[in-house]
Coordinates of C-alpha atoms and ligand atoms in Angstrom, one line a residue:
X1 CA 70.2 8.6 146.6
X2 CA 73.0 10.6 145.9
X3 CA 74.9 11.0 142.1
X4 CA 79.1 10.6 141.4
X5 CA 81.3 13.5 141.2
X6 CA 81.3 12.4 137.4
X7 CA 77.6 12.7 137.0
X8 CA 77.4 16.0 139.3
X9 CA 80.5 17.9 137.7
X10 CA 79.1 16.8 133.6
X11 CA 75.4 18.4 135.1
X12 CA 76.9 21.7 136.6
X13 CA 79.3 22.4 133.3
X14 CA 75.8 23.0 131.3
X15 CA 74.6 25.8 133.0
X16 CA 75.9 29.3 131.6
X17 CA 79.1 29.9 134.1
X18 CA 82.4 32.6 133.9
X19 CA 85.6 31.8 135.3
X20 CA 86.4 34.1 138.0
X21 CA 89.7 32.6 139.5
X22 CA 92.1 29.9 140.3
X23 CA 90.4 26.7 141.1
X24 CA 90.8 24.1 142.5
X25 CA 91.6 26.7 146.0
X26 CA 94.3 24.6 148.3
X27 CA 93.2 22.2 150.7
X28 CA 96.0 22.2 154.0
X29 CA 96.3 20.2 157.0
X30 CA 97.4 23.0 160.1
X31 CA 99.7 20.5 161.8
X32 CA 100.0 22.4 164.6
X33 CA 97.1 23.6 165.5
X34 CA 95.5 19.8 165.1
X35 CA 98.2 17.9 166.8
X36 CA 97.5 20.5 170.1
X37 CA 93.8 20.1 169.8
X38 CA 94.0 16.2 168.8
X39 CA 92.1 16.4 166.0
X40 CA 93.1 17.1 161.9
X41 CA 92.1 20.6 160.8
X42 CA 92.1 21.4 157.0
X43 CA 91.4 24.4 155.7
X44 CA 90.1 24.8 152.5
X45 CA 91.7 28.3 151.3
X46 CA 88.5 30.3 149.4
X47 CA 90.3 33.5 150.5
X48 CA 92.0 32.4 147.4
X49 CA 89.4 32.5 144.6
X50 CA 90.4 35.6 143.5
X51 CA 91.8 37.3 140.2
X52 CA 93.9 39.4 143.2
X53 CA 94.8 39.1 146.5
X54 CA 91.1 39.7 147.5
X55 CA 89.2 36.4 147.3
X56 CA 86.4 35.1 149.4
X57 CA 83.6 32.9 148.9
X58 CA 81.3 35.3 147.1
X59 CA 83.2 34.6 143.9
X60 CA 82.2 31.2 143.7
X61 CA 79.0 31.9 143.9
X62 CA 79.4 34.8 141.6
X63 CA 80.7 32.7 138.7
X64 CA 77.4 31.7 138.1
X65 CA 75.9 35.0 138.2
X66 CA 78.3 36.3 136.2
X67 CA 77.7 34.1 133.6
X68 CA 74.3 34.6 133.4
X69 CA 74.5 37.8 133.1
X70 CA 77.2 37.3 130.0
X71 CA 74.7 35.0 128.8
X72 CA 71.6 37.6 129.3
X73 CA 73.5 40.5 127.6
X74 CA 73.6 42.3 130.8
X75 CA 76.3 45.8 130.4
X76 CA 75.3 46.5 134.3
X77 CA 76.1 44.6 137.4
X78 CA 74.0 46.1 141.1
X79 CA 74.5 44.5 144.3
X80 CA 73.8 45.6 147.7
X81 CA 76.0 45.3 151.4
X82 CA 77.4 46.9 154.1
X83 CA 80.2 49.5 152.8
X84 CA 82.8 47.3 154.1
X85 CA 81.0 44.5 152.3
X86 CA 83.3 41.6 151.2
X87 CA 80.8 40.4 148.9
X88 CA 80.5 44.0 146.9
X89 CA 84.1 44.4 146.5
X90 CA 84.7 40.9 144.8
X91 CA 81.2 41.9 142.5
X92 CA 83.3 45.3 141.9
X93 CA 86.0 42.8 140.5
X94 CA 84.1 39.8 138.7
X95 CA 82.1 42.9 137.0
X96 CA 85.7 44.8 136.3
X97 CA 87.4 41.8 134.7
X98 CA 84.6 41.2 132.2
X99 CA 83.5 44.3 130.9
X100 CA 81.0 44.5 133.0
X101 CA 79.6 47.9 135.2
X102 CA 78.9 47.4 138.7
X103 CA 76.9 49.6 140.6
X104 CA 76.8 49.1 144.5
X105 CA 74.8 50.3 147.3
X106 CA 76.3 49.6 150.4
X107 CA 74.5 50.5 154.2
X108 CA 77.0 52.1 156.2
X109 CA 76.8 49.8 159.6
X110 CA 79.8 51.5 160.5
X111 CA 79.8 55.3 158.9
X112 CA 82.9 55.9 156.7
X113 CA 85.2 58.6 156.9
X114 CA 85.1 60.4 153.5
X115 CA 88.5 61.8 154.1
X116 CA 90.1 58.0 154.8
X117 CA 88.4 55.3 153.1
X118 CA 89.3 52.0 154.1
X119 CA 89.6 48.8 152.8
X120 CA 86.8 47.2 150.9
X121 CA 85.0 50.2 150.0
X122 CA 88.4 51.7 149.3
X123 CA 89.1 48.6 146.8
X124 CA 85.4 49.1 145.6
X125 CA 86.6 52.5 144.6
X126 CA 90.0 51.5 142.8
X127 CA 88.1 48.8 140.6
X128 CA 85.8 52.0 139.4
X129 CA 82.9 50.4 140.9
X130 CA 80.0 53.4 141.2
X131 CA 79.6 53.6 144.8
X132 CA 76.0 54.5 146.4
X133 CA 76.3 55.0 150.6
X134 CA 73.6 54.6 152.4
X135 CA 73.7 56.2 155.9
X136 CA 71.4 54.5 158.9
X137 CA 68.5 56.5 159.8
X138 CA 68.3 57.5 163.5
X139 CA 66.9 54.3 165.1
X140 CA 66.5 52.1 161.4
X141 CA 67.4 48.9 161.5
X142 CA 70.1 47.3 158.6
X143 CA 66.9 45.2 157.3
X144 CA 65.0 48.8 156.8
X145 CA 68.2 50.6 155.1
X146 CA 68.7 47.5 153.2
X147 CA 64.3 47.9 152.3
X148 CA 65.5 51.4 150.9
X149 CA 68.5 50.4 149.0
X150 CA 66.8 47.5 147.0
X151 CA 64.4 50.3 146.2
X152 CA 66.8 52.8 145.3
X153 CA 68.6 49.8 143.3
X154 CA 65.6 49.5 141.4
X155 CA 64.6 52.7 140.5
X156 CA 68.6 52.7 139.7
X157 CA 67.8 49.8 137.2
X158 CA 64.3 51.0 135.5
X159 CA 66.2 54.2 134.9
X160 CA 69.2 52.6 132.9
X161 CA 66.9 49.9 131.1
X162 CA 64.5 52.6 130.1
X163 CA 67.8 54.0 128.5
X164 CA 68.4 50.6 126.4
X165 CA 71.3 48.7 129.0
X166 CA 70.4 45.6 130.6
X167 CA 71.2 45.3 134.2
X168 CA 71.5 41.7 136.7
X169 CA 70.2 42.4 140.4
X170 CA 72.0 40.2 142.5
X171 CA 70.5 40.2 146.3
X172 CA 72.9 40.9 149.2
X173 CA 75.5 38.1 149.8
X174 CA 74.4 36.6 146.3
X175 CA 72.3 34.4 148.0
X176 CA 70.3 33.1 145.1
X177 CA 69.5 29.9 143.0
X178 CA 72.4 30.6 141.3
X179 CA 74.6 32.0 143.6
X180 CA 74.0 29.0 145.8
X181 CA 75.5 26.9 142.6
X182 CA 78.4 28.1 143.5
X183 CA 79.2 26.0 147.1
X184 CA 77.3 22.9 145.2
X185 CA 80.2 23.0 142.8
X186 CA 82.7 24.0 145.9
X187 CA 81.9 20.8 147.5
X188 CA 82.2 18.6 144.0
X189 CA 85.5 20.2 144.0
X190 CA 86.4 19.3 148.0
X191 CA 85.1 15.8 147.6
X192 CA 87.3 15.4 144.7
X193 CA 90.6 16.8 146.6
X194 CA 90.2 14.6 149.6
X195 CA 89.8 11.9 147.6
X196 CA 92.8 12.5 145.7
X197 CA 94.3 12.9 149.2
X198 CA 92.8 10.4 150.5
X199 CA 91.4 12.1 153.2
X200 CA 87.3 11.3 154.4
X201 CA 85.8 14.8 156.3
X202 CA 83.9 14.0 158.9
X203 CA 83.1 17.8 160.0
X204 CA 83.0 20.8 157.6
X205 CA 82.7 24.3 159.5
X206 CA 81.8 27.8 157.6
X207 CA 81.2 31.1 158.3
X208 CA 77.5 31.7 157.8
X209 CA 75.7 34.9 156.4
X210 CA 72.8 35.2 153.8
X211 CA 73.0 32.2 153.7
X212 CA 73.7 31.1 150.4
X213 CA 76.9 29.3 150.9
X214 CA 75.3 27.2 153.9
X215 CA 72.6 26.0 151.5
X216 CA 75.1 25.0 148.4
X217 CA 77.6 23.5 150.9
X218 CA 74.7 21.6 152.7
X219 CA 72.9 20.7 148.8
X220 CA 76.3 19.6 147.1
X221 CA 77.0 17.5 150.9
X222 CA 73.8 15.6 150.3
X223 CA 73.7 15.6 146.3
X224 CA 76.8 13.6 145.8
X225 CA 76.7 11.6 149.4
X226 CA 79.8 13.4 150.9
X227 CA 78.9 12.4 154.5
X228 CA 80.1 15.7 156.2
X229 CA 78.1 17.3 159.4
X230 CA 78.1 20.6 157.8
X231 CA 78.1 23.1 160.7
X232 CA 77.1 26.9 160.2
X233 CA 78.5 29.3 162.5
X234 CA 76.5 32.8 162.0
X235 CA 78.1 36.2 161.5
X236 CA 74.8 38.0 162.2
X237 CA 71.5 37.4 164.1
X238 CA 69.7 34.5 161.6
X239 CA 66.4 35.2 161.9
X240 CA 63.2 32.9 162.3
X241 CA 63.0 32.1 158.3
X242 CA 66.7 31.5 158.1
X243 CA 66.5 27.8 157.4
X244 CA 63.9 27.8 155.7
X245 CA 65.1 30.2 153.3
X246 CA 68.4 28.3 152.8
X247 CA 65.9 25.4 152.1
X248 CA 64.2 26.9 149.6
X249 CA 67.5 28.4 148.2
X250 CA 69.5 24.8 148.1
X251 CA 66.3 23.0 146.5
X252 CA 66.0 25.9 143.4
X253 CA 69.9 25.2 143.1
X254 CA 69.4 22.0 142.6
X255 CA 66.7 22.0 140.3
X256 CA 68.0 24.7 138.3
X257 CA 71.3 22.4 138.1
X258 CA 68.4 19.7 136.6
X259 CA 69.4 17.1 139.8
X260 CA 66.5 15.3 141.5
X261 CA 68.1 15.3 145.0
X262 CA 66.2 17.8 147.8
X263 CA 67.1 18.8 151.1
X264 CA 65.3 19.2 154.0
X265 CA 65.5 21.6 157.2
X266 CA 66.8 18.9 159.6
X267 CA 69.7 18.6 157.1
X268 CA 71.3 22.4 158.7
X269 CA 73.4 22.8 161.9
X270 CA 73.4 26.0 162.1
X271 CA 74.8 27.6 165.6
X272 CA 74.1 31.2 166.5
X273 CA 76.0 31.8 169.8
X274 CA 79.1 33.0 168.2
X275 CA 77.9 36.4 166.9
X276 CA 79.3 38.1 170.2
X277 CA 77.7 41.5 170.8
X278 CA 76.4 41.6 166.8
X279 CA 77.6 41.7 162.8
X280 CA 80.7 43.5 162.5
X281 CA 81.0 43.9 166.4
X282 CA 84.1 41.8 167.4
X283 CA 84.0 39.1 169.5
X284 CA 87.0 38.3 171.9
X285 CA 86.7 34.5 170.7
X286 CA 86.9 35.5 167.3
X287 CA 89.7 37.9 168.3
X288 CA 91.5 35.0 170.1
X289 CA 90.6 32.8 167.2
X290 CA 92.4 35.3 164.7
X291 CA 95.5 35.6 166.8
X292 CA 95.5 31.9 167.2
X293 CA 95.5 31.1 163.4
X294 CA 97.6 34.0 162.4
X295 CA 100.7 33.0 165.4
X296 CA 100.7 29.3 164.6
X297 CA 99.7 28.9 161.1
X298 CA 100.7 32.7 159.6
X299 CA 96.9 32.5 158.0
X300 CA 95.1 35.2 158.7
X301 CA 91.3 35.1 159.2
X302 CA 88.5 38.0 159.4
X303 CA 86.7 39.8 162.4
X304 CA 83.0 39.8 160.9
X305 CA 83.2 36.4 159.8
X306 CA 85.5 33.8 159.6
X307 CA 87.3 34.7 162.9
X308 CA 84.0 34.0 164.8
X309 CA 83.5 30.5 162.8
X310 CA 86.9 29.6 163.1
X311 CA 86.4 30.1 167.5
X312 CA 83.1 28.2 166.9
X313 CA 85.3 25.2 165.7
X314 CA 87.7 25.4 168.4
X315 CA 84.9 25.5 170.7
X316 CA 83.5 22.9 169.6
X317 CA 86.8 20.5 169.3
X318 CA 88.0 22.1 173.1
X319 CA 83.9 20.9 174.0
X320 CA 84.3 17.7 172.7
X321 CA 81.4 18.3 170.4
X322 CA 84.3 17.1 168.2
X323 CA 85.9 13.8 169.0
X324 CA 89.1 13.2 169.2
X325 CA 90.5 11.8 165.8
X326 CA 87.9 13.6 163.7
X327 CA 89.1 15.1 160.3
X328 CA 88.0 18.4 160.2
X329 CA 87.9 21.0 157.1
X330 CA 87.5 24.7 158.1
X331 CA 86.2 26.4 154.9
X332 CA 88.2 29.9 155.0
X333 CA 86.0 32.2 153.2
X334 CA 87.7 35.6 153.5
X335 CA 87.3 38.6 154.4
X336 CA 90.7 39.5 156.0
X337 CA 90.6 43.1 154.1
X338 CA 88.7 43.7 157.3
X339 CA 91.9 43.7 159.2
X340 CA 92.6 47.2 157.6
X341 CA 88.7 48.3 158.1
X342 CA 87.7 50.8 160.7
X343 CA 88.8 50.2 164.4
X344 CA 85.3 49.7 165.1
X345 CA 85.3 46.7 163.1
X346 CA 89.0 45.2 163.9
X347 CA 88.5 44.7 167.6
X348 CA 91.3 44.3 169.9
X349 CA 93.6 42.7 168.2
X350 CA 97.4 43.7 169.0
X351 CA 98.1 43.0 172.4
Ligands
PLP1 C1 79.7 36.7 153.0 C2 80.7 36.0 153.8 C3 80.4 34.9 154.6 C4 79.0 34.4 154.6 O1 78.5 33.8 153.4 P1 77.0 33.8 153.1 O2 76.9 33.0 151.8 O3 76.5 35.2 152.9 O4 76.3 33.1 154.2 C5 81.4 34.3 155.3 N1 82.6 34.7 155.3 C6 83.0 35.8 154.6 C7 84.4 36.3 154.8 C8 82.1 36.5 153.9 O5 82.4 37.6 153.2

């Protein structure tokens, strides 16, 4: 059973939300690109949730976070990442634009230069976020930095509650039951555009992380019947649990959102071989990929993660995993403040 976009979008309004951006984000056909490839490619632009120029999918989610913590009488805002995080710097704003103090402590993957900060972390800075680096351990892995920065986030957190603020914790990527609200109420709003254009998606392709906006695009796909194969291309090694976790993540969405409807693991796709050489390593698929979209279409796309989905896709459509015909969407979830990160990151991307 699945529930109308009336019934889903009356449900979701009652749960304590803020307004981060510009919604709905555009849906596009990329004529070109399709009519070489035989196939219609939409993307649906959620590099353009933001307040600035900065958007990503993380703001979605974040609405819902946000408003919780509005609702809680939360002053403090801490979330966790890599320094170049995408998901940090659009916290940084969403805290910024309500009055709200964010506090971030960010991995450093790839070590910043203190003398020339870049990109997000440079953004993180301008938005007066309070910026925590944590430096990798000779031989730790990002799981055990990210151990110790949940721990120094808490100890963070006891020490300013003990002091009388109130503080939200929001887990790397948001990846949350409300978080994952956010790409249930992303697809209510894509169902709703295609309609209006009368368009019927028969594939939907994203960039896939924590997880957390697989499990609301896969949750909102089944809740209101939407028919898409939902494909999730990973940015970084998934991990045994990882669809489990999404499980687990989409079904306390959906309760918390007070539907009925569950889903179940063998309702993921989700396709690992993408990653290249590892997260924020560049691929030379994704680095074709971002050439590709940015010399036809003048959109640009990410290194770390939408580049790689967007060459899973193409793949996919050049495999014929894809039939002919199909209507695609691409979701487009940011992230191209990367293309002024460290070189490290970028790849080789000017020839
Ligand atoms: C975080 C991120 C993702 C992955 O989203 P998750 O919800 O963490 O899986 C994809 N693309 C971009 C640009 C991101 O910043």
């Amino acid at each position: 059973m699945s529930v109308s976009l009336e019934e889903a979008k009356s449900r979701i309004a009652l749960v304590p939300r803020q307004n981060l951006g510009f919604f709905p984000t555009p849906l596009h056909r990329i004529d070109r690109i399709s009519d070489e490839l035989g196939v219609s490619i939409y993307l649906k632009r959620d590099d353009f949730t933001g307040k600035n120029l900065f958007g990503g999918n993380k703001t979605r989610k974040l609405e819902f976070l946000i408003g919780k913590a509005k609702n809680d009488g939360c002053d403090y805002v801490f979330t966790y990442g890599a320094t170049q995080s995408n998901h940090a710097m659009q916290t940084a704003w969403a805290a910024a634009s309500n009055g709200l103090k964010a506090v971030l402590y960010l991995i450093a993957v790839v070590e910043p230069d203190e003398n020339d900060i870049k990109a997000n972390l440079l953004l993180d800075k301008v938005l007066g976020a309070e910026v925590h680096v944590i430096s990798l351990n000779e031989g730790e892995t990002f799981e055990e930095a990210d151990y110790r920065a949940y721990a120094a986030g808490r100890e963070h957190i006891a020490r300013l509650e003990a002091e009388g603020h109130k503080c939200i914790d929001i887990p790397i990527g948001a990846a949350d039951t409300f978080g994952t609200c956010g790409y249930i109420n992303g697809v209510v709003e894509l169902e709703e555009q295609a309609k209006n254009m009368n368009i019927s998606f028969d594939y939907l392709y994203h960039a896939s992380g924590s997880g957390g906006t697989m499990a609301g695009l896969v949750a909102g796909n089944k809740l209101i019947g939407a028919g898409m194969e939902v494909h999730s291309i990973t940015a970084m090694n998934p991990g045994e649990d990882y669809v489990a976790h999404a499980v687990e993540l989409s079904n306390s969405a959906l309760e918390y959102l007070g539907f009925s409807e569950r889903v179940a693991p063998s309702d993921y796709i989700v396709d690992s071989s993408f990653i290249g050489p590892g997260y924020e390593c560049p691929s030379d698929a994704a680095t074709e990929a971002i050439k590709m979209l940015a010399r036809e279409e003048g959109v640009l796309l990410d290194p770390v993660y939408s580049g790689k989905a967007f060459s899973g896709m193409i793949a996919d459509i050049r495999n014929g995993k894809i039939p002919a015909g199909s209507n695609v969407c691409f979701v487009h979830t940011g992230g191209a403040t990367a293309l002024f990160a460290e070189k490290q990151i970028l790849g080789d991307i000017l020839s």
